[in-house]
């Protein structure tokens, strides 16, 4: 400085990194690379950045060679270069979005997203990165696709009598963000307190079924805390590095709290991972009532905050805006705790769930494994389908009294299998046999026996044990 | 005319100083790169944003009044670092069981100037009284040391450590990946040019073989990703292990950590009680490294007021901790032990580091001060203090009293 020479010295270059071949990567890291193809693809991306040594314009590009999350798959050097100097109006940057994904290369159970939004605008400003992440995470959602929002609970068919012998509890949750205020990774203390104030005041106006009380985390009495723990309502300071590295635990427990109604069936978390998480739940299998309460409660909250001049973050492309891209659209997870000790042991159980667009978790939440054959079964999708459609999927998938009118073959297969296995039958005696090939046939049976009819009757038996297959065998054998 | 200047020199100097201060305050004050400006984001008064520090017991919480917060909240350093970022670690960590933590960090060299009002108060409390106009002496002339060769039966090992930051690059809480990698490059290039007793090798954390890793663990050289929330909440573990590494010489008695809690931590150590030699190697090594980076046009962060600039205000000045592992089971049981250490300006720790307790009467004894005394002075303090402790231990071994040896006062007269 004193010498008058320029400082820092010019030509501060980029470190030359040697190309690493796969064999030199330590075994521990290979765990996160589910396939060689993914690894070499991310490796290839790394190398494409002018081997990093000649491309001096992106010295800040993160080292994602051992990473396996959606961000590391989608954030190429070109995209990084394009977005690295942009900021949202509140000042959030791309580096802010991706910090959690850089610090957490992978997760043992799930493919994490690896990027968060600091505010509503992030999804627009950094669309070049978020669009492919959203598409990947939500099974191919186009950047011009429209998301449908439907919270008319009357549109749900059935769902009020999921067998309580199997279904222990039903729960629907989503999140909502207050437009104009930054999201948990980026909000300052004043904004966070503002979110708390807006919601606290809105919830205080409720009565009847929704009459309730707010418990701020700061200043909770020992008694209140114990009660909330016993009710399984209390949320704790996040310890998962996925959340802490994104800055969501800052200033804990300032402006965090829990509100629930007196019946303990409607619950709102404030300033945990999102501005709000809204949860409707009860014991047993009346998903319909849970969903009704959910929709009614949400509408009430929205009406009150609108009267104060606020609104929820929402747009026709991404639906409801939340911190994590995985929760966009509906942000809805409708699930049941259901006892499936036998059918869950079937090797095709996961495949069935996938067909039904359902996912399983342990009853302790996303990072746990199931114990004692009791699973948390919920919808796998969030975006691209409406709330009613998603809850319908859960209801249909779990419901045991499905009629053949539903054209959904896999559901019938699964439900038949479910029922039979829970009754202890050997799977291969009840495995729904394939609908016979009747394309070349010309007899009354072939004309009348539709696939739906077949699947709804195939497992029935007369008192003497005669089955449908035996009835139609002659017609199958003689076209 | 000249008489006017002479007589009023002080006033003029003060006016000039105020002028410069005002100009720089205006300059820094107008660098409002704070994110709250403009657009759809709501503007809040500072009172709405003031952290809740009622349950807090750290130095930042003791000194951050609402008034100071209001004044500094909307400022930012030229790199964009804000007060909220400085204090985040102190807000998230109300207190520590053993020590009153500082509760704030600097993101870059300019933080200490832009947020001077808070930093000055914190520095004053942490360093036992240090005014905003005080000067810090830097002295790395090892030839001035007297003594420093302890009895190996009592002193098991000797160690001197400090930190250095590369001027122009942000510090670990705020640095971008590019800056961190640049620090790594500058430092490892400089170290690669060292020769003789300082010839060594650099081991980057993200490219280490299993063998190398095991060796570094066995040598007690390897540092791991920080788990202490004091560090993680300040953002120092971001992008781990990108840009981090360890360098040591062939003899394994001179060690440099790159991009852990500071840009660099420089450590000189060896078994036994030859603190004088450890300090000599320390000074020569530091000088060599500084020459190397100067050749390439870089400098260390340093100024007359705060000495060497490091991330944590507790390490300003010398950033130096000179210590020994010493066996003093008898002296340590004396009820006057704490006061003896205080009078000698020493502190004790367990042999596992700052967060541990002592085991079997073996203590880590080091200097308590960092700022206000030079490196030579601090090492002399340690040498003299440990000499006295060992003498006391020997007296107690012979069953004699140590009453005459107890130091008086708080030792500041040194």
PDB file of C-alpha atoms in Angstrom, chain A residues 170-432:
ATOM      1  CA  UNK A 170     -54.131 -38.992   9.715  1.00  0.00           C
ATOM      2  CA  UNK A 171     -52.367 -35.733   9.093  1.00  0.00           C
ATOM      3  CA  UNK A 172     -52.155 -33.027   6.454  1.00  0.00           C
ATOM      4  CA  UNK A 173     -49.518 -30.334   6.514  1.00  0.00           C
ATOM      5  CA  UNK A 174     -48.416 -27.503   4.334  1.00  0.00           C
ATOM      6  CA  UNK A 175     -46.595 -24.215   4.611  1.00  0.00           C
ATOM      7  CA  UNK A 176     -47.369 -20.625   3.813  1.00  0.00           C
ATOM      8  CA  UNK A 177     -45.154 -17.577   3.399  1.00  0.00           C
ATOM      9  CA  UNK A 178     -46.093 -13.944   3.899  1.00  0.00           C
ATOM     10  CA  UNK A 179     -45.488 -11.948   0.738  1.00  0.00           C
ATOM     11  CA  UNK A 180     -43.029  -9.082   1.076  1.00  0.00           C
ATOM     12  CA  UNK A 181     -40.955 -10.608   3.858  1.00  0.00           C
ATOM     13  CA  UNK A 182     -37.784 -12.591   3.341  1.00  0.00           C
ATOM     14  CA  UNK A 183     -37.771 -16.346   4.008  1.00  0.00           C
ATOM     15  CA  UNK A 184     -36.022 -18.042   6.976  1.00  0.00           C
ATOM     16  CA  UNK A 185     -32.570 -18.396   5.361  1.00  0.00           C
ATOM     17  CA  UNK A 186     -32.330 -14.660   4.802  1.00  0.00           C
ATOM     18  CA  UNK A 187     -34.849 -12.799   6.951  1.00  0.00           C
ATOM     19  CA  UNK A 188     -33.530 -10.384   9.523  1.00  0.00           C
ATOM     20  CA  UNK A 189     -34.814 -10.339  13.086  1.00  0.00           C
ATOM     21  CA  UNK A 190     -37.308  -7.561  12.378  1.00  0.00           C
ATOM     22  CA  UNK A 191     -38.904  -9.460   9.495  1.00  0.00           C
ATOM     23  CA  UNK A 192     -39.088 -12.650  11.488  1.00  0.00           C
ATOM     24  CA  UNK A 193     -40.777 -10.824  14.354  1.00  0.00           C
ATOM     25  CA  UNK A 194     -43.144  -9.261  11.858  1.00  0.00           C
ATOM     26  CA  UNK A 195     -44.175 -12.694  10.569  1.00  0.00           C
ATOM     27  CA  UNK A 196     -44.815 -13.764  14.139  1.00  0.00           C
ATOM     28  CA  UNK A 197     -46.880 -10.679  14.853  1.00  0.00           C
ATOM     29  CA  UNK A 198     -49.014 -10.970  11.718  1.00  0.00           C
ATOM     30  CA  UNK A 199     -49.840 -14.612  12.352  1.00  0.00           C
ATOM     31  CA  UNK A 200     -50.278 -14.309  16.076  1.00  0.00           C
ATOM     32  CA  UNK A 201     -52.842 -11.566  15.603  1.00  0.00           C
ATOM     33  CA  UNK A 202     -54.621 -13.469  12.845  1.00  0.00           C
ATOM     34  CA  UNK A 203     -54.878 -16.657  14.884  1.00  0.00           C
ATOM     35  CA  UNK A 204     -56.073 -14.780  17.938  1.00  0.00           C
ATOM     36  CA  UNK A 205     -59.286 -13.858  16.103  1.00  0.00           C
ATOM     37  CA  UNK A 206     -60.387 -17.482  15.730  1.00  0.00           C
ATOM     38  CA  UNK A 207     -63.186 -19.089  17.675  1.00  0.00           C
ATOM     39  CA  UNK A 208     -65.261 -22.235  17.792  1.00  0.00           C
ATOM     40  CA  UNK A 209     -63.331 -25.264  16.568  1.00  0.00           C
ATOM     41  CA  UNK A 210     -60.373 -22.979  15.888  1.00  0.00           C
ATOM     42  CA  UNK A 211     -60.206 -21.237  19.213  1.00  0.00           C
ATOM     43  CA  UNK A 212     -56.676 -21.645  20.481  1.00  0.00           C
ATOM     44  CA  UNK A 213     -53.526 -20.256  22.070  1.00  0.00           C
ATOM     45  CA  UNK A 214     -50.063 -19.151  20.983  1.00  0.00           C
ATOM     46  CA  UNK A 215     -46.937 -20.368  22.765  1.00  0.00           C
ATOM     47  CA  UNK A 216     -43.808 -18.423  21.862  1.00  0.00           C
ATOM     48  CA  UNK A 217     -40.673 -20.541  22.216  1.00  0.00           C
ATOM     49  CA  UNK A 218     -39.009 -17.760  24.142  1.00  0.00           C
ATOM     50  CA  UNK A 219     -40.418 -17.532  27.638  1.00  0.00           C
ATOM     51  CA  UNK A 220     -42.327 -20.811  27.639  1.00  0.00           C
ATOM     52  CA  UNK A 221     -42.957 -22.225  31.094  1.00  0.00           C
ATOM     53  CA  UNK A 222     -41.614 -25.659  31.959  1.00  0.00           C
ATOM     54  CA  UNK A 223     -45.149 -26.960  32.214  1.00  0.00           C
ATOM     55  CA  UNK A 224     -46.212 -25.670  28.832  1.00  0.00           C
ATOM     56  CA  UNK A 225     -43.065 -27.073  27.298  1.00  0.00           C
ATOM     57  CA  UNK A 226     -43.644 -30.517  28.759  1.00  0.00           C
ATOM     58  CA  UNK A 227     -47.261 -30.522  27.595  1.00  0.00           C
ATOM     59  CA  UNK A 228     -46.246 -29.612  24.061  1.00  0.00           C
ATOM     60  CA  UNK A 229     -43.626 -32.355  24.057  1.00  0.00           C
ATOM     61  CA  UNK A 230     -46.172 -34.902  25.273  1.00  0.00           C
ATOM     62  CA  UNK A 231     -48.564 -33.838  22.530  1.00  0.00           C
ATOM     63  CA  UNK A 232     -45.730 -34.208  19.999  1.00  0.00           C
ATOM     64  CA  UNK A 233     -46.231 -30.571  19.004  1.00  0.00           C
ATOM     65  CA  UNK A 234     -42.995 -28.995  20.113  1.00  0.00           C
ATOM     66  CA  UNK A 235     -40.347 -28.329  17.511  1.00  0.00           C
ATOM     67  CA  UNK A 236     -36.768 -27.862  18.551  1.00  0.00           C
ATOM     68  CA  UNK A 237     -33.860 -25.838  17.271  1.00  0.00           C
ATOM     69  CA  UNK A 238     -32.821 -27.492  14.021  1.00  0.00           C
ATOM     70  CA  UNK A 239     -29.746 -29.677  14.292  1.00  0.00           C
ATOM     71  CA  UNK A 240     -29.790 -31.013  10.762  1.00  0.00           C
ATOM     72  CA  UNK A 241     -26.903 -29.395   8.878  1.00  0.00           C
ATOM     73  CA  UNK A 242     -29.215 -29.176   5.858  1.00  0.00           C
ATOM     74  CA  UNK A 243     -31.055 -26.454   7.763  1.00  0.00           C
ATOM     75  CA  UNK A 244     -28.293 -24.893   9.858  1.00  0.00           C
ATOM     76  CA  UNK A 245     -25.986 -24.384   6.892  1.00  0.00           C
ATOM     77  CA  UNK A 246     -28.822 -22.522   5.171  1.00  0.00           C
ATOM     78  CA  UNK A 247     -28.976 -20.091   8.087  1.00  0.00           C
ATOM     79  CA  UNK A 248     -32.425 -21.101   9.332  1.00  0.00           C
ATOM     80  CA  UNK A 249     -31.407 -21.481  12.968  1.00  0.00           C
ATOM     81  CA  UNK A 250     -30.133 -17.928  13.355  1.00  0.00           C
ATOM     82  CA  UNK A 251     -31.236 -15.943  16.416  1.00  0.00           C
ATOM     83  CA  UNK A 252     -32.990 -18.995  17.887  1.00  0.00           C
ATOM     84  CA  UNK A 253     -35.494 -18.903  19.603  1.00  0.00           C
ATOM     85  CA  UNK A 254     -36.370 -15.315  18.742  1.00  0.00           C
ATOM     86  CA  UNK A 255     -39.859 -15.005  17.164  1.00  0.00           C
ATOM     87  CA  UNK A 256     -40.472 -18.733  16.967  1.00  0.00           C
ATOM     88  CA  UNK A 257     -43.592 -20.284  18.408  1.00  0.00           C
ATOM     89  CA  UNK A 258     -46.399 -22.789  18.243  1.00  0.00           C
ATOM     90  CA  UNK A 259     -50.108 -22.147  18.059  1.00  0.00           C
ATOM     91  CA  UNK A 260     -52.732 -24.833  18.428  1.00  0.00           C
ATOM     92  CA  UNK A 261     -56.463 -24.982  18.936  1.00  0.00           C
ATOM     93  CA  UNK A 262     -58.016 -26.234  22.157  1.00  0.00           C
ATOM     94  CA  UNK A 263     -58.975 -29.552  20.535  1.00  0.00           C
ATOM     95  CA  UNK A 264     -55.334 -30.061  19.552  1.00  0.00           C
ATOM     96  CA  UNK A 265     -56.332 -30.907  15.986  1.00  0.00           C
ATOM     97  CA  UNK A 266     -55.071 -27.798  14.204  1.00  0.00           C
ATOM     98  CA  UNK A 267     -51.551 -26.591  14.701  1.00  0.00           C
ATOM     99  CA  UNK A 268     -49.424 -23.775  13.317  1.00  0.00           C
ATOM    100  CA  UNK A 269     -45.637 -23.586  13.581  1.00  0.00           C
ATOM    101  CA  UNK A 270     -44.186 -20.124  13.204  1.00  0.00           C
ATOM    102  CA  UNK A 271     -40.721 -19.405  11.813  1.00  0.00           C
ATOM    103  CA  UNK A 272     -39.327 -22.903  11.875  1.00  0.00           C
ATOM    104  CA  UNK A 273     -38.266 -23.965   8.381  1.00  0.00           C
ATOM    105  CA  UNK A 274     -40.822 -21.713   6.706  1.00  0.00           C
ATOM    106  CA  UNK A 275     -42.765 -18.643   7.777  1.00  0.00           C
ATOM    107  CA  UNK A 276     -45.576 -20.965   8.802  1.00  0.00           C
ATOM    108  CA  UNK A 277     -46.316 -24.640   8.756  1.00  0.00           C
ATOM    109  CA  UNK A 278     -50.009 -25.469   9.045  1.00  0.00           C
ATOM    110  CA  UNK A 279     -50.931 -28.913  10.312  1.00  0.00           C
ATOM    111  CA  UNK A 280     -54.281 -30.601  10.693  1.00  0.00           C
ATOM    112  CA  UNK A 281     -54.315 -33.970  12.384  1.00  0.00           C
ATOM    113  CA  UNK A 282     -56.245 -36.472  14.432  1.00  0.00           C
ATOM    114  CA  UNK A 283     -56.093 -40.045  15.535  1.00  0.00           C
ATOM    115  CA  UNK A 284     -57.798 -42.628  13.393  1.00  0.00           C
ATOM    116  CA  UNK A 285     -58.604 -42.755   9.682  1.00  0.00           C
ATOM    117  CA  UNK A 286     -60.968 -39.866   8.991  1.00  0.00           C
ATOM    118  CA  UNK A 287     -58.721 -38.171   6.474  1.00  0.00           C
ATOM    119  CA  UNK A 288     -61.735 -36.355   5.049  1.00  0.00           C
ATOM    120  CA  UNK A 289     -62.411 -34.498   8.257  1.00  0.00           C
ATOM    121  CA  UNK A 290     -58.721 -33.737   8.674  1.00  0.00           C
ATOM    122  CA  UNK A 291     -58.606 -32.278   5.179  1.00  0.00           C
ATOM    123  CA  UNK A 292     -61.809 -30.316   5.725  1.00  0.00           C
ATOM    124  CA  UNK A 293     -60.432 -28.734   8.860  1.00  0.00           C
ATOM    125  CA  UNK A 294     -57.185 -28.081   7.011  1.00  0.00           C
ATOM    126  CA  UNK A 295     -58.880 -26.205   4.165  1.00  0.00           C
ATOM    127  CA  UNK A 296     -61.238 -24.305   6.424  1.00  0.00           C
ATOM    128  CA  UNK A 297     -58.454 -23.250   8.749  1.00  0.00           C
ATOM    129  CA  UNK A 298     -56.203 -22.122   5.922  1.00  0.00           C
ATOM    130  CA  UNK A 299     -58.993 -20.087   4.417  1.00  0.00           C
ATOM    131  CA  UNK A 300     -59.650 -18.399   7.738  1.00  0.00           C
ATOM    132  CA  UNK A 301     -55.994 -17.447   8.154  1.00  0.00           C
ATOM    133  CA  UNK A 302     -55.826 -16.128   4.626  1.00  0.00           C
ATOM    134  CA  UNK A 303     -59.010 -14.072   5.032  1.00  0.00           C
ATOM    135  CA  UNK A 304     -57.777 -12.432   8.205  1.00  0.00           C
ATOM    136  CA  UNK A 305     -54.336 -11.497   6.898  1.00  0.00           C
ATOM    137  CA  UNK A 306     -55.890 -10.166   3.703  1.00  0.00           C
ATOM    138  CA  UNK A 307     -58.062  -7.875   5.751  1.00  0.00           C
ATOM    139  CA  UNK A 308     -54.841  -6.482   7.212  1.00  0.00           C
ATOM    140  CA  UNK A 309     -53.347  -5.951   3.781  1.00  0.00           C
ATOM    141  CA  UNK A 310     -51.092  -9.007   3.614  1.00  0.00           C
ATOM    142  CA  UNK A 311     -51.171 -12.011   1.338  1.00  0.00           C
ATOM    143  CA  UNK A 312     -49.511 -15.374   0.902  1.00  0.00           C
ATOM    144  CA  UNK A 313     -46.691 -15.847  -1.604  1.00  0.00           C
ATOM    145  CA  UNK A 314     -48.236 -17.571  -4.617  1.00  0.00           C
ATOM    146  CA  UNK A 315     -47.991 -17.545  -8.387  1.00  0.00           C
ATOM    147  CA  UNK A 316     -49.625 -19.563 -11.189  1.00  0.00           C
ATOM    148  CA  UNK A 317     -46.385 -21.334 -12.155  1.00  0.00           C
ATOM    149  CA  UNK A 318     -45.004 -22.411  -8.788  1.00  0.00           C
ATOM    150  CA  UNK A 319     -48.114 -22.315  -6.614  1.00  0.00           C
ATOM    151  CA  UNK A 320     -47.379 -21.528  -2.988  1.00  0.00           C
ATOM    152  CA  UNK A 321     -43.801 -20.327  -2.494  1.00  0.00           C
ATOM    153  CA  UNK A 322     -41.804 -21.922   0.310  1.00  0.00           C
ATOM    154  CA  UNK A 323     -38.153 -21.989   1.341  1.00  0.00           C
ATOM    155  CA  UNK A 324     -37.241 -25.363  -0.089  1.00  0.00           C
ATOM    156  CA  UNK A 325     -37.947 -26.028  -3.781  1.00  0.00           C
ATOM    157  CA  UNK A 326     -39.186 -29.482  -2.807  1.00  0.00           C
ATOM    158  CA  UNK A 327     -42.196 -27.890  -1.106  1.00  0.00           C
ATOM    159  CA  UNK A 328     -43.328 -25.691  -3.958  1.00  0.00           C
ATOM    160  CA  UNK A 329     -46.791 -25.985  -5.453  1.00  0.00           C
ATOM    161  CA  UNK A 330     -48.983 -27.306  -2.711  1.00  0.00           C
ATOM    162  CA  UNK A 331     -46.292 -27.754  -0.065  1.00  0.00           C
ATOM    163  CA  UNK A 332     -48.679 -30.459   0.964  1.00  0.00           C
ATOM    164  CA  UNK A 333     -47.859 -33.681   2.671  1.00  0.00           C
ATOM    165  CA  UNK A 334     -50.934 -35.715   3.509  1.00  0.00           C
ATOM    166  CA  UNK A 335     -50.113 -38.862   5.333  1.00  0.00           C
ATOM    167  CA  UNK A 336     -51.199 -41.606   7.643  1.00  0.00           C
ATOM    168  CA  UNK A 337     -49.476 -43.734  10.200  1.00  0.00           C
ATOM    169  CA  UNK A 338     -50.533 -47.192   9.048  1.00  0.00           C
ATOM    170  CA  UNK A 339     -49.663 -50.671  10.236  1.00  0.00           C
ATOM    171  CA  UNK A 340     -48.302 -52.725   7.372  1.00  0.00           C
ATOM    172  CA  UNK A 341     -45.971 -55.265   8.934  1.00  0.00           C
ATOM    173  CA  UNK A 342     -46.598 -57.956   6.318  1.00  0.00           C
ATOM    174  CA  UNK A 343     -47.055 -56.159   3.055  1.00  0.00           C
ATOM    175  CA  UNK A 344     -44.068 -53.932   3.765  1.00  0.00           C
ATOM    176  CA  UNK A 345     -41.857 -56.990   3.713  1.00  0.00           C
ATOM    177  CA  UNK A 346     -42.849 -57.749   0.159  1.00  0.00           C
ATOM    178  CA  UNK A 347     -39.959 -57.086  -2.234  1.00  0.00           C
ATOM    179  CA  UNK A 348     -42.220 -55.049  -4.508  1.00  0.00           C
ATOM    180  CA  UNK A 349     -43.585 -52.812  -1.766  1.00  0.00           C
ATOM    181  CA  UNK A 350     -41.453 -49.855  -2.780  1.00  0.00           C
ATOM    182  CA  UNK A 351     -42.383 -50.351  -6.396  1.00  0.00           C
ATOM    183  CA  UNK A 352     -46.076 -50.317  -5.520  1.00  0.00           C
ATOM    184  CA  UNK A 353     -45.700 -47.127  -3.558  1.00  0.00           C
ATOM    185  CA  UNK A 354     -43.878 -45.541  -6.453  1.00  0.00           C
ATOM    186  CA  UNK A 355     -46.660 -46.548  -8.828  1.00  0.00           C
ATOM    187  CA  UNK A 356     -49.156 -44.973  -6.511  1.00  0.00           C
ATOM    188  CA  UNK A 357     -47.014 -41.813  -6.187  1.00  0.00           C
ATOM    189  CA  UNK A 358     -46.649 -42.424  -2.487  1.00  0.00           C
ATOM    190  CA  UNK A 359     -43.602 -42.394  -0.250  1.00  0.00           C
ATOM    191  CA  UNK A 360     -42.839 -44.080   3.017  1.00  0.00           C
ATOM    192  CA  UNK A 361     -41.058 -42.736   6.075  1.00  0.00           C
ATOM    193  CA  UNK A 362     -40.540 -43.878   9.616  1.00  0.00           C
ATOM    194  CA  UNK A 363     -43.008 -42.570  12.161  1.00  0.00           C
ATOM    195  CA  UNK A 364     -40.341 -40.244  13.541  1.00  0.00           C
ATOM    196  CA  UNK A 365     -40.208 -38.098  10.426  1.00  0.00           C
ATOM    197  CA  UNK A 366     -38.128 -37.701   7.307  1.00  0.00           C
ATOM    198  CA  UNK A 367     -34.788 -38.767   8.747  1.00  0.00           C
ATOM    199  CA  UNK A 368     -36.008 -41.931  10.465  1.00  0.00           C
ATOM    200  CA  UNK A 369     -36.641 -45.519   9.501  1.00  0.00           C
ATOM    201  CA  UNK A 370     -39.854 -47.362  10.298  1.00  0.00           C
ATOM    202  CA  UNK A 371     -40.167 -49.437  13.433  1.00  0.00           C
ATOM    203  CA  UNK A 372     -42.469 -52.356  14.099  1.00  0.00           C
ATOM    204  CA  UNK A 373     -44.005 -52.318  10.637  1.00  0.00           C
ATOM    205  CA  UNK A 374     -45.786 -49.014  11.190  1.00  0.00           C
ATOM    206  CA  UNK A 375     -45.165 -46.602   8.371  1.00  0.00           C
ATOM    207  CA  UNK A 376     -45.817 -43.019   7.589  1.00  0.00           C
ATOM    208  CA  UNK A 377     -47.312 -43.198   4.081  1.00  0.00           C
ATOM    209  CA  UNK A 378     -47.793 -39.905   2.293  1.00  0.00           C
ATOM    210  CA  UNK A 379     -47.873 -38.361  -1.144  1.00  0.00           C
ATOM    211  CA  UNK A 380     -44.553 -38.106  -2.911  1.00  0.00           C
ATOM    212  CA  UNK A 381     -45.524 -35.177  -5.131  1.00  0.00           C
ATOM    213  CA  UNK A 382     -45.986 -31.537  -4.249  1.00  0.00           C
ATOM    214  CA  UNK A 383     -46.054 -29.623  -7.507  1.00  0.00           C
ATOM    215  CA  UNK A 384     -48.132 -30.083 -10.615  1.00  0.00           C
ATOM    216  CA  UNK A 385     -51.157 -31.505  -8.865  1.00  0.00           C
ATOM    217  CA  UNK A 386     -53.701 -29.759  -6.717  1.00  0.00           C
ATOM    218  CA  UNK A 387     -54.203 -30.315  -3.003  1.00  0.00           C
ATOM    219  CA  UNK A 388     -57.394 -32.259  -3.580  1.00  0.00           C
ATOM    220  CA  UNK A 389     -55.701 -34.488  -6.121  1.00  0.00           C
ATOM    221  CA  UNK A 390     -52.820 -35.286  -3.795  1.00  0.00           C
ATOM    222  CA  UNK A 391     -54.989 -36.100  -0.816  1.00  0.00           C
ATOM    223  CA  UNK A 392     -57.124 -38.199  -3.122  1.00  0.00           C
ATOM    224  CA  UNK A 393     -54.045 -40.193  -4.050  1.00  0.00           C
ATOM    225  CA  UNK A 394     -53.308 -40.903  -0.434  1.00  0.00           C
ATOM    226  CA  UNK A 395     -56.888 -41.830   0.319  1.00  0.00           C
ATOM    227  CA  UNK A 396     -57.142 -44.062  -2.727  1.00  0.00           C
ATOM    228  CA  UNK A 397     -53.874 -45.704  -2.062  1.00  0.00           C
ATOM    229  CA  UNK A 398     -54.741 -46.611   1.448  1.00  0.00           C
ATOM    230  CA  UNK A 399     -58.435 -47.193   1.231  1.00  0.00           C
ATOM    231  CA  UNK A 400     -59.544 -50.764   1.344  1.00  0.00           C
ATOM    232  CA  UNK A 401     -62.982 -50.326  -0.056  1.00  0.00           C
ATOM    233  CA  UNK A 402     -62.124 -49.304  -3.535  1.00  0.00           C
ATOM    234  CA  UNK A 403     -64.715 -49.829  -6.215  1.00  0.00           C
ATOM    235  CA  UNK A 404     -63.876 -51.177  -9.666  1.00  0.00           C
ATOM    236  CA  UNK A 405     -65.118 -47.932 -11.242  1.00  0.00           C
ATOM    237  CA  UNK A 406     -61.761 -46.393 -10.590  1.00  0.00           C
ATOM    238  CA  UNK A 407     -59.700 -46.973 -13.699  1.00  0.00           C
ATOM    239  CA  UNK A 408     -56.536 -47.239 -11.750  1.00  0.00           C
ATOM    240  CA  UNK A 409     -55.213 -50.730 -12.161  1.00  0.00           C
ATOM    241  CA  UNK A 410     -52.216 -50.521  -9.919  1.00  0.00           C
ATOM    242  CA  UNK A 411     -54.349 -49.365  -7.038  1.00  0.00           C
ATOM    243  CA  UNK A 412     -56.537 -52.426  -7.325  1.00  0.00           C
ATOM    244  CA  UNK A 413     -53.525 -54.687  -7.467  1.00  0.00           C
ATOM    245  CA  UNK A 414     -51.985 -53.105  -4.466  1.00  0.00           C
ATOM    246  CA  UNK A 415     -55.113 -53.020  -2.393  1.00  0.00           C
ATOM    247  CA  UNK A 416     -55.928 -56.660  -3.127  1.00  0.00           C
ATOM    248  CA  UNK A 417     -52.442 -57.606  -2.189  1.00  0.00           C
ATOM    249  CA  UNK A 418     -52.608 -55.460   0.917  1.00  0.00           C
ATOM    250  CA  UNK A 419     -55.804 -56.998   2.146  1.00  0.00           C
ATOM    251  CA  UNK A 420     -54.692 -60.520   1.424  1.00  0.00           C
ATOM    252  CA  UNK A 421     -51.321 -60.175   3.048  1.00  0.00           C
ATOM    253  CA  UNK A 422     -52.729 -58.554   6.140  1.00  0.00           C
ATOM    254  CA  UNK A 423     -55.017 -61.566   6.409  1.00  0.00           C
ATOM    255  CA  UNK A 424     -51.909 -63.710   6.413  1.00  0.00           C
ATOM    256  CA  UNK A 425     -52.382 -65.339   3.031  1.00  0.00           C
ATOM    257  CA  UNK A 426     -49.457 -66.525   1.009  1.00  0.00           C
ATOM    258  CA  UNK A 427     -48.780 -63.870  -1.560  1.00  0.00           C
ATOM    259  CA  UNK A 428     -48.519 -66.162  -4.570  1.00  0.00           C
ATOM    260  CA  UNK A 429     -51.948 -67.621  -4.075  1.00  0.00           C
ATOM    261  CA  UNK A 430     -53.502 -64.188  -4.171  1.00  0.00           C
ATOM    262  CA  UNK A 431     -51.202 -62.424  -6.555  1.00  0.00           C
ATOM    263  CA  UNK A 432     -53.600 -60.917  -9.074  1.00  0.00           C
TER     264      UNK A 432
END
